[in-house]
Amino acid sequence: MSFQAYLDNIETKTGLTPREFIALAKERGFDDPSVKAGVIVDWLKQDYGLGRGHAMALVHVIKKGPKIDAKHVGSSGSHRDESDTLWLDGKNNRP
């Protein structure tokens, strides 16, 4: 599953876009560099029922933003994406 597909599936399950999760995380102080991924994963599991893989996709965008490593772009691997920039504003709003 591509990185973008993880984010799209999270939106389908929760009704929240990645951008909305970033805002919620910021309200809780989870965007602080000292906050460990496990704290965010636990929050996402407890409050939204997300598994580790989906939660880690959100951890990435919360901590590092929408850019992903170019090695995943256009590759033939299971985590390939079409772009090195993830769309965070909702799957139905993608240009």
Tab-separated table of C-alpha atoms in Angstrom:
chain	number	residue	atom	x	y	z
A	1	MET	CA	0.000	0.000	0.000
A	2	SER	CA	1.351	3.419	-0.886
A	3	PHE	CA	1.921	6.097	1.717
A	4	GLN	CA	-0.898	8.146	0.195
A	5	ALA	CA	-3.211	5.119	0.302
A	6	TYR	CA	-2.566	4.802	4.040
A	7	LEU	CA	-3.628	8.425	4.522
A	8	ASP	CA	-6.695	7.994	2.298
A	9	ASN	CA	-7.742	4.876	4.252
A	10	ILE	CA	-7.359	6.755	7.534
A	11	GLU	CA	-9.678	9.438	6.207
A	12	THR	CA	-12.229	6.812	5.136
A	13	LYS	CA	-12.131	5.189	8.580
A	14	THR	CA	-12.166	8.334	10.724
A	15	GLY	CA	-13.707	11.041	8.548
A	16	LEU	CA	-10.695	13.258	9.293
A	17	THR	CA	-8.143	14.442	6.751
A	18	PRO	CA	-4.430	14.235	7.483
A	19	ARG	CA	-4.392	18.029	7.821
A	20	GLU	CA	-7.072	17.787	10.537
A	21	PHE	CA	-4.990	15.177	12.384
A	22	ILE	CA	-1.983	17.501	12.215
A	23	ALA	CA	-4.060	20.251	13.838
A	24	LEU	CA	-5.313	17.891	16.559
A	25	ALA	CA	-1.777	16.700	17.243
A	26	LYS	CA	-0.548	20.275	17.469
A	27	GLU	CA	-3.291	21.113	20.006
A	28	ARG	CA	-1.947	18.263	22.164
A	29	GLY	CA	1.674	19.300	21.706
A	30	PHE	CA	2.498	16.135	19.775
A	31	ASP	CA	4.297	18.126	17.071
A	32	ASP	CA	7.051	18.945	19.570
A	33	PRO	CA	10.327	17.269	18.532
A	34	SER	CA	10.668	15.688	21.982
A	35	VAL	CA	7.415	13.709	21.650
A	36	LYS	CA	8.131	10.090	20.756
A	37	ALA	CA	6.251	8.272	18.002
A	38	GLY	CA	4.855	5.751	20.494
A	39	VAL	CA	2.929	8.479	22.319
A	40	ILE	CA	1.247	9.536	19.084
A	41	VAL	CA	0.598	5.924	18.038
A	42	ASP	CA	-1.057	5.224	21.404
A	43	TRP	CA	-3.283	8.312	21.040
A	44	LEU	CA	-4.335	7.346	17.503
A	45	LYS	CA	-5.034	3.758	18.551
A	46	GLN	CA	-7.025	4.715	21.644
A	47	ASP	CA	-9.049	7.589	20.197
A	48	TYR	CA	-9.435	6.489	16.564
A	49	GLY	CA	-8.822	2.735	16.489
A	50	LEU	CA	-5.882	3.004	14.092
A	51	GLY	CA	-3.359	0.212	13.786
A	52	ARG	CA	0.378	0.769	13.979
A	53	GLY	CA	1.002	1.079	10.213
A	54	HIS	CA	-1.692	3.676	9.688
A	55	ALA	CA	-0.696	5.528	12.842
A	56	MET	CA	2.949	5.638	11.744
A	57	ALA	CA	1.886	7.220	8.442
A	58	LEU	CA	0.277	10.004	10.461
A	59	VAL	CA	3.298	10.242	12.749
A	60	HIS	CA	5.376	10.986	9.666
A	61	VAL	CA	3.195	13.857	8.482
A	62	ILE	CA	2.781	15.227	12.016
A	63	LYS	CA	6.530	15.240	12.663
A	64	LYS	CA	8.018	15.737	9.180
A	65	GLY	CA	5.319	17.191	6.959
A	66	PRO	CA	4.091	15.982	3.555
A	67	LYS	CA	7.451	15.217	1.890
A	68	ILE	CA	8.513	11.573	1.607
A	69	ASP	CA	11.756	10.003	0.462
A	70	ALA	CA	12.053	10.059	-3.333
A	71	LYS	CA	13.113	6.387	-3.304
A	72	HIS	CA	9.412	5.486	-2.978
A	73	VAL	CA	8.318	7.556	-5.971
A	74	GLY	CA	7.722	5.559	-9.115
A	75	SER	CA	9.324	2.447	-7.637
A	76	SER	CA	7.869	-0.999	-8.040
A	77	GLY	CA	7.726	-1.698	-4.295
A	78	SER	CA	4.558	-2.071	-2.298
A	79	HIS	CA	4.957	1.396	-0.756
A	80	ARG	CA	5.411	3.285	-4.030
A	81	ASP	CA	3.847	6.701	-4.509
A	82	GLU	CA	3.286	8.917	-7.534
A	83	SER	CA	4.815	11.997	-5.914
A	84	ASP	CA	7.277	12.852	-3.157
A	85	THR	CA	4.647	15.168	-1.657
A	86	LEU	CA	1.625	13.683	0.076
A	87	TRP	CA	-1.817	15.247	-0.272
A	88	LEU	CA	-3.078	16.203	3.198
A	89	ASP	CA	-6.328	18.027	2.443
A	90	GLY	CA	-8.696	15.146	1.796
A	91	LYS	CA	-8.880	12.472	-0.849
A	92	ASN	CA	-11.937	14.021	-2.472
A	93	ASN	CA	-10.190	17.387	-2.808
A	94	ARG	CA	-7.098	16.111	-4.599
A	95	PRO	CA	-6.374	18.048	-7.788
